[in-house]
XYZ file of C-alpha atoms in Angstrom:
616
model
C -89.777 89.129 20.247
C -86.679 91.543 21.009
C -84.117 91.456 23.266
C -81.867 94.789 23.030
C -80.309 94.296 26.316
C -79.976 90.271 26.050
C -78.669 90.252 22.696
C -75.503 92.020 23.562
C -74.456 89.486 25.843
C -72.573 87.067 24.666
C -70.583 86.180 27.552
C -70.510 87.132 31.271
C -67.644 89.556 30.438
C -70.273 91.571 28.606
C -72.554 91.344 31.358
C -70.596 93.012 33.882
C -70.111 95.778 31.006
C -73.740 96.792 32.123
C -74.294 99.338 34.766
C -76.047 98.339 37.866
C -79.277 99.591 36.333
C -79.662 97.987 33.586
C -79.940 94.062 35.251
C -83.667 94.506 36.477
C -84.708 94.895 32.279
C -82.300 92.286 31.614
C -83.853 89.736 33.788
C -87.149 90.692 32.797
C -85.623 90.030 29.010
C -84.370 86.682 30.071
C -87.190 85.310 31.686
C -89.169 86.334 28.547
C -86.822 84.288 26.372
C -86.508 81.519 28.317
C -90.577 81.243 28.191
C -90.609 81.777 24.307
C -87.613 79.481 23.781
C -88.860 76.878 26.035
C -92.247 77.065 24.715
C -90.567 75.565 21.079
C -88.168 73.069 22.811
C -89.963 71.848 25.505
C -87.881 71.452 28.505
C -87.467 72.083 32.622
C -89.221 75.609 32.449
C -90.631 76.181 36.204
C -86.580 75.745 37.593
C -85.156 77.706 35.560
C -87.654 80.426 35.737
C -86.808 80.818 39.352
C -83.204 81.313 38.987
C -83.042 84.211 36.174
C -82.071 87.005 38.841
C -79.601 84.731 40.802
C -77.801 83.651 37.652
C -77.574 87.343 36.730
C -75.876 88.013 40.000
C -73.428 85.290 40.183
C -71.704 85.938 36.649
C -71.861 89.836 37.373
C -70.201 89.563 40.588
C -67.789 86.201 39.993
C -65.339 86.537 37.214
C -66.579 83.135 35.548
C -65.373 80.916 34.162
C -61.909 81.454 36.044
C -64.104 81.566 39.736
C -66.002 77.996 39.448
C -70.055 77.674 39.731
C -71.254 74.569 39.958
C -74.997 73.992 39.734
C -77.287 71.692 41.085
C -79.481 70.346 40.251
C -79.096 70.777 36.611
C -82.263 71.256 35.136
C -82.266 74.896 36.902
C -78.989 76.603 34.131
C -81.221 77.518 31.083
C -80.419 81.039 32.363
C -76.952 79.822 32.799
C -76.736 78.967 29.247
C -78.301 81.729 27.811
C -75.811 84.184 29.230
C -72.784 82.174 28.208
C -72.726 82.169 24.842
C -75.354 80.082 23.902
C -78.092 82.185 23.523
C -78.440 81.604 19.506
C -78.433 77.632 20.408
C -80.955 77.722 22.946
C -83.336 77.094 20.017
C -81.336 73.258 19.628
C -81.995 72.809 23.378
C -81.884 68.725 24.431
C -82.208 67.486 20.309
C -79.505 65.663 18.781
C -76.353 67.426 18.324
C -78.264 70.180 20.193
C -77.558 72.085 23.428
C -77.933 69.946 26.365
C -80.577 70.231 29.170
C -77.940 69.737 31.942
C -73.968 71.109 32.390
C -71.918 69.552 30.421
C -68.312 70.279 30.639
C -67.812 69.287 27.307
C -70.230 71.995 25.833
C -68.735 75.229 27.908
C -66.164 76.260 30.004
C -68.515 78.266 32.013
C -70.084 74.479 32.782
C -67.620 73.160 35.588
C -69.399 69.818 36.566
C -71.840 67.857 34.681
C -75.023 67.454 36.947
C -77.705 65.252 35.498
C -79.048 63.794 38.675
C -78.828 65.911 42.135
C -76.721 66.681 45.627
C -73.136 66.528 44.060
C -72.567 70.436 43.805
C -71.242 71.009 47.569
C -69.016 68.030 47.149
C -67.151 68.643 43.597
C -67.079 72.498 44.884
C -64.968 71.483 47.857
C -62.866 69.360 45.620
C -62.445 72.100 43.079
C -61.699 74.755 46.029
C -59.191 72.714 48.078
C -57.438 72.485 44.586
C -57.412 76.042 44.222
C -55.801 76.109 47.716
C -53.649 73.561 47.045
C -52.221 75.008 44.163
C -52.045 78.651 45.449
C -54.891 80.031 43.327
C -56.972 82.579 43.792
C -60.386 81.236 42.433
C -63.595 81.624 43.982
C -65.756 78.282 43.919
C -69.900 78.592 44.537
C -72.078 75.693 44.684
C -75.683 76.672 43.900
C -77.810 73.609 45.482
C -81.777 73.656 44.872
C -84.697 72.610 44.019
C -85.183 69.785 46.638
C -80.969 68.401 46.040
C -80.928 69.831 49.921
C -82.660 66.532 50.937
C -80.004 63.981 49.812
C -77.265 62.444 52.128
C -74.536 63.521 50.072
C -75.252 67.046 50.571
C -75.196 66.611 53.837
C -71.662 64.472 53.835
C -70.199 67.152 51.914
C -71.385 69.800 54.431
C -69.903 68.071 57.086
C -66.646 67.506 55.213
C -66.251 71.583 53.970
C -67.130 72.712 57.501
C -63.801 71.669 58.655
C -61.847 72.348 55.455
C -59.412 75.723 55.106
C -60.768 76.031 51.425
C -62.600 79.163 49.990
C -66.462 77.487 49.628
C -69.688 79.485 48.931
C -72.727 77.272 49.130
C -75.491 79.293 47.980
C -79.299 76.860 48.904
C -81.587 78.066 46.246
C -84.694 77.398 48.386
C -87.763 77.624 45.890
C -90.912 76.091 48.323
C -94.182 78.055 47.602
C -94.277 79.891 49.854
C -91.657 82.819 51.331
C -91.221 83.000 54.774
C -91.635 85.816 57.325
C -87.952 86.488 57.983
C -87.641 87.762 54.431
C -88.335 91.573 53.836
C -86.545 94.939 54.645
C -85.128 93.758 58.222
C -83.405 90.588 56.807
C -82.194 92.114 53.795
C -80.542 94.800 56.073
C -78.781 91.459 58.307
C -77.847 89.777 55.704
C -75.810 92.961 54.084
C -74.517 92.948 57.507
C -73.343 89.466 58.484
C -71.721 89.693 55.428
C -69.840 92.365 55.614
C -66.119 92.566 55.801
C -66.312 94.690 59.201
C -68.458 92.590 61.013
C -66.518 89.445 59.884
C -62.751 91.511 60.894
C -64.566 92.391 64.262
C -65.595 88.394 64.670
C -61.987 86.985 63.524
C -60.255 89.799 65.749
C -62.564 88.968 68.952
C -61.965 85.326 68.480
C -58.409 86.151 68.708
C -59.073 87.871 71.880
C -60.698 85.295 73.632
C -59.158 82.743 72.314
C -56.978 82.498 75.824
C -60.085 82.841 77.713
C -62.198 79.523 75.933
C -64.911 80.029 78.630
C -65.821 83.773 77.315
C -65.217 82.597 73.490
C -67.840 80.094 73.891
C -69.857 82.172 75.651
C -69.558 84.877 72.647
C -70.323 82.554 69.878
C -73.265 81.725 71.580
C -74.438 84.936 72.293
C -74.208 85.536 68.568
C -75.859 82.365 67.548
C -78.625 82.979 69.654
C -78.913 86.800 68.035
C -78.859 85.377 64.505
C -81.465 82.550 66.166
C -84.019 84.942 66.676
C -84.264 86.286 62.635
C -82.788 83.307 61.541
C -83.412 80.221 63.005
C -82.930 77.835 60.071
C -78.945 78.764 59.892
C -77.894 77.035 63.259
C -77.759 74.005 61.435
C -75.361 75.069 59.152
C -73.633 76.652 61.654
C -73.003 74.087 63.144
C -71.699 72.095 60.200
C -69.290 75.045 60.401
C -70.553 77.318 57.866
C -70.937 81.202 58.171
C -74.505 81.615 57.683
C -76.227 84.516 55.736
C -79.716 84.666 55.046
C -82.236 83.886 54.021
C -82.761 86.805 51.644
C -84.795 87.094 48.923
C -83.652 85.391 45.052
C -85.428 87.785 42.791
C -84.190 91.206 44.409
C -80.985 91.786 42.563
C -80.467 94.957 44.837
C -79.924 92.309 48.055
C -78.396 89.640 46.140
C -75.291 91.510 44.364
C -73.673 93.378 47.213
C -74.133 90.088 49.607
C -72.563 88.043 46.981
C -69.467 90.999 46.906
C -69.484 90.822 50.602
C -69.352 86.954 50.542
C -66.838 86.771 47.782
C -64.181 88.667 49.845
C -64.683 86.744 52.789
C -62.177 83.362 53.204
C -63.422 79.521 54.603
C -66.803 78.032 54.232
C -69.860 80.662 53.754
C -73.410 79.811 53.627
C -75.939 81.650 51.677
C -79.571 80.905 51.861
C -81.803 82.390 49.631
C -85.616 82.349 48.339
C -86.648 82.071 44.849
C -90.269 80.863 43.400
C -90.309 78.129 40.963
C -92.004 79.893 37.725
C -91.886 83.304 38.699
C -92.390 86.011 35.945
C -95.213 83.837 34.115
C -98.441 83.182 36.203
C -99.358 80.674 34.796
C -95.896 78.012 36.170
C -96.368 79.938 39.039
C -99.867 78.887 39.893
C -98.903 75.355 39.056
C -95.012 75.017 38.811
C -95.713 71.295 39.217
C -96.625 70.910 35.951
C -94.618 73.405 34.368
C -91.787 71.539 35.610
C -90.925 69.556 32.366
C -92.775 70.651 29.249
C -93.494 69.832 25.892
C -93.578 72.223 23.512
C -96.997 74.215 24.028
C -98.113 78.050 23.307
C -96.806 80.306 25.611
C -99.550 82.317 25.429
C -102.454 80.413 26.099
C -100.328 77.588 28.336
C -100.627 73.984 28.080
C -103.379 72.154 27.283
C -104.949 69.283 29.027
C -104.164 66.059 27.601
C -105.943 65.021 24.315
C -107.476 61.841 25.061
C -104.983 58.919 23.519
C -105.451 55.400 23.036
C -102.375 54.702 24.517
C -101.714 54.771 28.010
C -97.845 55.230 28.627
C -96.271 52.583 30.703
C -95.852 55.007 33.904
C -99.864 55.567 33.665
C -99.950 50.995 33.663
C -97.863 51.313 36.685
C -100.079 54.153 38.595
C -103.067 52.299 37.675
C -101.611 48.789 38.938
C -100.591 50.510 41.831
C -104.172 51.351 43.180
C -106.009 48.180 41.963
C -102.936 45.919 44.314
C -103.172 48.840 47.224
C -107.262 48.051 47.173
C -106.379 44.436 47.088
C -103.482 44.128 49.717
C -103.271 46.054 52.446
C -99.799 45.624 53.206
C -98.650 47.251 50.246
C -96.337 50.477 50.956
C -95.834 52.776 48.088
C -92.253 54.714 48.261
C -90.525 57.326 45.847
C -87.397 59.113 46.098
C -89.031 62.854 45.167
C -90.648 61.496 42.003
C -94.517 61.275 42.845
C -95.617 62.819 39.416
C -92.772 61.608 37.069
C -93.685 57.800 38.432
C -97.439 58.070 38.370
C -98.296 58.210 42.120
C -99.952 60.774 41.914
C -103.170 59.124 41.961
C -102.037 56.482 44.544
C -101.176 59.397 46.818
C -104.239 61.321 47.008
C -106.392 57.342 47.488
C -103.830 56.236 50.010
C -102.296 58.870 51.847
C -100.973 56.517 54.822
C -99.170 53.646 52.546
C -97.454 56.715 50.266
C -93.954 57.527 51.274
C -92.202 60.607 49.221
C -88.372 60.435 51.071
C -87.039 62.795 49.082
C -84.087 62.984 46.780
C -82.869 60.189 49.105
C -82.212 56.482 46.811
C -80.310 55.217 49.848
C -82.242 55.965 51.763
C -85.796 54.716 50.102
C -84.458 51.477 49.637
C -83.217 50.458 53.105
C -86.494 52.033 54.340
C -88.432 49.193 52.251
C -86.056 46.747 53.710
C -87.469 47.976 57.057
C -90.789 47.487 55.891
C -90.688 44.252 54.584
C -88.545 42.509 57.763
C -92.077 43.384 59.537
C -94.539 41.617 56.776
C -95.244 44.641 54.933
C -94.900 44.922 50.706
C -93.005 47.619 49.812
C -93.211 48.896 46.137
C -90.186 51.737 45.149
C -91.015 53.442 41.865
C -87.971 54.683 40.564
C -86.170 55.480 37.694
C -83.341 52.992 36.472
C -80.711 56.267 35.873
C -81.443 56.805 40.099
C -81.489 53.558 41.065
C -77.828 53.554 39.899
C -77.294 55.697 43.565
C -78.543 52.975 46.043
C -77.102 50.184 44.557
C -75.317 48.942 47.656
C -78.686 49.253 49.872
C -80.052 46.806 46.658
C -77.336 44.210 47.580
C -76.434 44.297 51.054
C -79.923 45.755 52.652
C -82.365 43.525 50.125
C -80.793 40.875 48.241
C -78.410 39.611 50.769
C -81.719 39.323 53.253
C -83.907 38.439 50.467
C -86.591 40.476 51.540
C -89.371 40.578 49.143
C -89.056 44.394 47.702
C -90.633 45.052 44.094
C -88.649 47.926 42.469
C -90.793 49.820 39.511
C -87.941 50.773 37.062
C -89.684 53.316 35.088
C -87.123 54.853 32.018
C -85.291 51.436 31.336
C -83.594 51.879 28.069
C -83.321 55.106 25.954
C -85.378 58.410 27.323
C -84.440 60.750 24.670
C -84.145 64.401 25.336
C -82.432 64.366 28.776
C -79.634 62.179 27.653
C -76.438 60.258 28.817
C -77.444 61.465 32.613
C -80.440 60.312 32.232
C -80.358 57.099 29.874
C -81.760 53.691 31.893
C -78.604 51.588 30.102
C -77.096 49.663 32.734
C -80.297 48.244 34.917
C -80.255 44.849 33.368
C -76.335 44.595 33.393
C -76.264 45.175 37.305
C -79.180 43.611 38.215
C -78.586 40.523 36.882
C -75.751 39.815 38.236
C -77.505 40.046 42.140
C -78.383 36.742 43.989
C -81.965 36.385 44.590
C -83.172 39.172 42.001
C -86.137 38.462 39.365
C -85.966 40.696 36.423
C -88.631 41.450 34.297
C -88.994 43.427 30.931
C -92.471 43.750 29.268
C -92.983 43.657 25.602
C -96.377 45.837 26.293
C -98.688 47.726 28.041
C -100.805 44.465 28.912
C -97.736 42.873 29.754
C -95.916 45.105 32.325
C -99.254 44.959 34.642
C -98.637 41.304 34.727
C -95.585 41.339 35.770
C -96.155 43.809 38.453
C -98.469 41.716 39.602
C -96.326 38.889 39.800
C -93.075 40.880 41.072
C -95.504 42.460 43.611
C -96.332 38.126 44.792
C -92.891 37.139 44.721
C -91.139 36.471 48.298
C -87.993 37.490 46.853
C -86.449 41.017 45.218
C -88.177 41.441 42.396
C -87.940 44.352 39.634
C -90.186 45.279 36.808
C -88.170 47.122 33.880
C -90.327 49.720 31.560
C -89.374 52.335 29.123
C -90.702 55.991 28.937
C -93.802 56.740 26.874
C -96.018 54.748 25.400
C -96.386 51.434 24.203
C -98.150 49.504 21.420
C -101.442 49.755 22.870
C -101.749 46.606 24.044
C -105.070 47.372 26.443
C -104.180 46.541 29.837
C -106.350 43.853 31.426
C -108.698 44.927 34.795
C -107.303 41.045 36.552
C -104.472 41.164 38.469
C -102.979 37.899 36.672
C -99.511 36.829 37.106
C -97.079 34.840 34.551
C -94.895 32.020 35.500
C -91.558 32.878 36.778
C -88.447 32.264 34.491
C -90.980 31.340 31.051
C -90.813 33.058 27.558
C -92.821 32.260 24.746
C -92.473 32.209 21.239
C -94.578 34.702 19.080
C -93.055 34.020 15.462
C -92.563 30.586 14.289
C -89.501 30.627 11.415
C -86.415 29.285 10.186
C -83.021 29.159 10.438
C -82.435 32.850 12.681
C -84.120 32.893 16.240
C -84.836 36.869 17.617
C -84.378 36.804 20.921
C -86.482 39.900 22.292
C -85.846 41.484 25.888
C -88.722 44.057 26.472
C -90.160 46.421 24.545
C -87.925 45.876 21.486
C -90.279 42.706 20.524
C -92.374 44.995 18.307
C -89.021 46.138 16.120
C -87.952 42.291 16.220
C -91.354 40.916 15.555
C -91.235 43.674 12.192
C -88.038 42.445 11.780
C -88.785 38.666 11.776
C -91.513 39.171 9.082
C -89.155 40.436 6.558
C -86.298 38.046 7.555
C -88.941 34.446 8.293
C -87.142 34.193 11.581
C -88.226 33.202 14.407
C -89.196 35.216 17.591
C -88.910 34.769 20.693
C -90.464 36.919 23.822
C -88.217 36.302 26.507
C -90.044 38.003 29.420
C -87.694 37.015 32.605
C -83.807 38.077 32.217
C -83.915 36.547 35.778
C -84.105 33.819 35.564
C -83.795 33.073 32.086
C -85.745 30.519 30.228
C -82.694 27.862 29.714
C -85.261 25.663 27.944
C -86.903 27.946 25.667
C -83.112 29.246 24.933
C -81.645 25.287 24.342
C -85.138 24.595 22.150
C -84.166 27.661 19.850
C -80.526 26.697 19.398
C -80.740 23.299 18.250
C -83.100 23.974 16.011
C -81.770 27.259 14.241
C -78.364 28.004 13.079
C -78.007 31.413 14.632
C -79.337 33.351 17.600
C -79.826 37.176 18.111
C -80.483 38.265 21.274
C -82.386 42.111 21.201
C -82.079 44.318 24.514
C -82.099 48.285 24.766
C -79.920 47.721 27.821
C -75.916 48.198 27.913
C -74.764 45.106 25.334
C -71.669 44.611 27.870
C -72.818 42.007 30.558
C -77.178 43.034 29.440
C -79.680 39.950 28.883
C -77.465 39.047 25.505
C -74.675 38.107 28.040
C -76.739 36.162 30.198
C -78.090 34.125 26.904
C -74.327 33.282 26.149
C -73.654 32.560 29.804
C -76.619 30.082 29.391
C -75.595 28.459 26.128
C -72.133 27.609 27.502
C -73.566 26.192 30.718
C -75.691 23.510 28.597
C -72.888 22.576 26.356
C -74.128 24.325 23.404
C -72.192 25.902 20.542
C -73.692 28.318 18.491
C -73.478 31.512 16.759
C -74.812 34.450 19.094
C -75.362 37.853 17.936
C -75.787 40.435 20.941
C -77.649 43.846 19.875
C -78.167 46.323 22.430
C -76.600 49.994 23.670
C -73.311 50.017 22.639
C -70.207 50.693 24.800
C -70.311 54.695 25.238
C -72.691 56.892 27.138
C -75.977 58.181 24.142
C -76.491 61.720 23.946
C -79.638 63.324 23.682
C -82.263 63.229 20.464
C -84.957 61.766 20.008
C -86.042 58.044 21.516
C -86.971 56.819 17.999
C -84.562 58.636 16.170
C -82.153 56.997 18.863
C -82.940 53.701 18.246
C -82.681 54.007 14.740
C -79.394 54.729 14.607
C -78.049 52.315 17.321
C -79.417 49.927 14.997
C -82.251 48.662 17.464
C -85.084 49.285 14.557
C -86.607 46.806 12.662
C -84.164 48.045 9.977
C -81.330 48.072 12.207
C -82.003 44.583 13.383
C -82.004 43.080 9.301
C -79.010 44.984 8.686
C -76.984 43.495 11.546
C -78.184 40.133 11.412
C -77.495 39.832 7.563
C -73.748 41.469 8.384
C -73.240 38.969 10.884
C -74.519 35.609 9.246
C -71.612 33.726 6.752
């Protein structure tokens, strides 16, 4: 296809070349070739087809990059990126060396925050306007905040922070729900033109003035007005109250409201608080009639849509862990199934629709999901969180002080351990085995297969202690998955090679590269299971009776299961050569999981190669 109007921007100083006009074509043009460029990446499509005529706004009426737009969440700038000078990239979007799928302040100057996981905009805009105060410049900031980021804490914190700050702050909520409520249509648009307005806002600061010697008839004035607003807008007395000047809510695809608000707004000094209401897919019917799963996409034909699923002989490990999750729910009726705002990325679906009552989505809320199984199991009840390892990273401290420290006996389903590929550093599971370990009263568990990960969910799910269950995205050898609910003793590995001389120490799903590996080398390997507690026995067995051990974990090498295996050795006196393969010490981009792998070494190949470097 071609894009006349598109291709002559090549930054946001070109777009606001364009006369008023011309924007309505262009984000028709955009949305097109975010569909036919998404289409060949794969990607977050839905998102970012709801934000094509807010993004046009925001660079046509901020002079970006100087004024500051931070987004959030992340997955919702395709649009962004397009219109920024990376339009002729877009076709590298989230392979190696590629454009990224989130801001990345490295790629642009036009990206001022990376945002991989959600709920940060509000607070790094209030940071980056109080500097702008601070150092007398003129800079507008604007934090766009979306696609369900509204429903974490932080937000929240940093709303109630900014609402007392004397910094320049635009927080723009890019509400996408289904459906778009009454208030917007001709009589909003016209109130939110109007609240905005420099007049009304003079007229406000100048009777505030007035009555500021009279408190009684100031008080009674800001009500008045509150309860006027109230009665269009009833959703902005919250964020009144948090101090904000609310505006809104207005609709996100009529570029004829949205640009002369956002002038209004930009002239306008302190805190300001725009609400607005996008749909997630809109422009292509078919995300829009099911924006759920046109939320992350493969590549697929844009003009037929995606298929159903071809049926595979391998199940992926999140489809284990949906499965598992129904077969315990039917068999113990105190288990409680909790995600933070991941019900289709963690495979509840199913569990949700059979067990309505015992499924808990919380929201983009880690704290809060944790401490809310903590609840749940200081009354008797089993509370399961499926979560990704990247998001666990955010409720660590609820992990030790509100679980471990009471030992309460919460399973955590770490789906994404290890390398995910295309969404990258933000979203890489590298450190769950480093800072897990290291809490009192954990288990930790890493499956070598499909088969393998429903045991140990079964026995996390019976321990009376924290327990976690670490699996990788995608699929897995296709080990089938027995229908028993068996469990495997706590703290045992097992040995699945018999060699000589170099022991493999596998953690996880990384047995099938060592087990390839130990063919070619005659070395032993070992399937370590439990990095909590470790198998001291199995671990003293294979050192005195091989002259060199390789531990193998797709897990942070810096304090990972390799470190606990050295920790172990030096506790039982023993002295012998340890080679530790894992992620090495920087954050890994995005590419391709195999691809990855390869090249960190943690391939069969990769695995020879090192352990032939490394022994005299």
């Amino acid at each position: 296809m071609s894009y006349p109007l598109l291709e002559t921007i090549n930054s946001p100083a070109d777009l606001r070349l364009l006369p008023r006009e011309s924007l309505p074509p262009l984000a028709e043009e955009l949305r097109a070739f975010l569909i036919e460029s998404v289409a060949k990446t794969g990607g977050h499509l839905s998102s970012n087809l709801g934000t094509v005529e807010l993004t046009i706004a925001l660079h046509y009426v901020f002079d970006t990059p100087e004024d500051r737009l931070v987004w959030d969440v992340g997955h919702q700038t395709y649009a962004h990126k397009t219109l920024t000078g990376r339009r002729e990239r877009m076709d590298s979007l989230r392979m190696k060396d590629g454009v990224s799928g989130f801001p990345r302040r490295e790629e642009s100057p036009y990206d001022t925050f990376g945002v991989g996981h959600s709920s940060t905009s509000i607070s790094a805009a209030l940071g980056m306007a109080v500097a702008a105060r601070d150092k007398g410049e003129q800079r507008r900031v604007v934090a766009i905040i979306g696609d369900g980021a509204m429903s974490a804490g932080e937000a929240f914190e940093a709303l109630n922070n900014a609402g007392v700050i004397d910094a320049n702050l635009l927080v723009i909520l890019n509400d996408n729900d289904m459906s778009i409520s009454p208030p917007v249509g001709a009589l909003n648009k016209y109130l939110a033109r109007l609240l905005s307005g420099r007049t009304i806002n003079a007229a406000r600061r100048a009777g505030e003035r007035v009555l500021s010697k009279t408190p009684q008839l100031l008080e009674l004035a800001k009500r008045a007005e509150e309860h006027f607003k109230g009665m269009f807008v009833p959703r902005g007395t919250l964020f009144e109250e948090f101090g904000f000047k609310y505006i809104g809510p207005i609709d996100g695809h009529d570029l004829d409201s949205l640009i002369p608000t956002l002038q209004n707004l930009r002239q306008l000094d302190g805190p300001q608080f725009l609400h607005i209401i996008t749909r997630k897919g809109q422009g292509y019917k078919l995300a829009e009639a099911d924006p759920v799963l046109y939320h992350g996409v493969s590549q697929f034909d844009s003009s037929s849509g995606i298929e159903s699923a071809s049926g595979s002989a391998k199940l992926t490990y999140t489809q284990i862990f949906g499965d598992w999750l129904c077969d315990m729910a039917k068999e113990d009726t105190r288990l409680i199934g909790i995600t933070p705002a991941m019900r289709e990325g963690s495979g509840m679906v199913r569990f949700a629709e059979e067990f309505p009552q015992r499924y808990h989505d919380v929201g983009i809320a880690e704290q809060h999901a944790l401490t809310f199984a903590a609840g749940l199991a200081c009354e008797g009840m089993k509370p399961v969180v499926a979560i990704y390892s990247t998001f666990l990273q955010r409720a660590y401290d609820q992990l030790v002080h509100d679980i471990a420290l009471q030992n309460l006996p919460v399973m955590l389903a770490i789906d994404r351990g290890g390398v995910v590929g295309a969404d990258g550093a933000t979203h890489q599971g590298a450190f769950d085995l480093s800072y897990l370990a290291c809490i009192p009263n954990m288990v930790v568990m890493t499956p070598a297969d499909e088969n393998e990960c429903r045991q140990m969910l079964t026995t996390a799910f019976r321990c009376d202690s924290p327990s976690a269950v670490r699996y990788p995205r995608g699929t897995g050898t296709g080990a089938l998955p027995q229908p028993a609910l068996d469990t495997l003793p706590v703290g045992k590995g097992e040995i699945r090679r018999q060699g000589q001389r170099v022991a493999l120490l596998a953690f996880g799903t990384l047995l099938t590269a060592a087990l390839e590996a130990g063919e070619q080398m005659n070395a032993t390997v070992a399937n370590m299971r439990f990095v909590k507690p470790l198998d001291h026995a199995l671990i003293k067995q294979l050192a005195e009776s091989h002259d060199i051990l390789v531990s193998i974990e797709e897990n942070a090498v810096i304090g990972g299961a390799g470190a606990e295996v050295g920790r172990s050795l030096a506790a039982q006196g023993l002295v012998k050569p340890l080679l530790r393969l894992g992620l090495p010490d920087r954050f890994i981009e995005h590419g391709d999981q195999a691809q990855t792998l390869a090249e960190l070494g943690l391939d069969a190949a990769g695995i020879i190669r090192q352990v032939q470097a490394f022994i005299p």
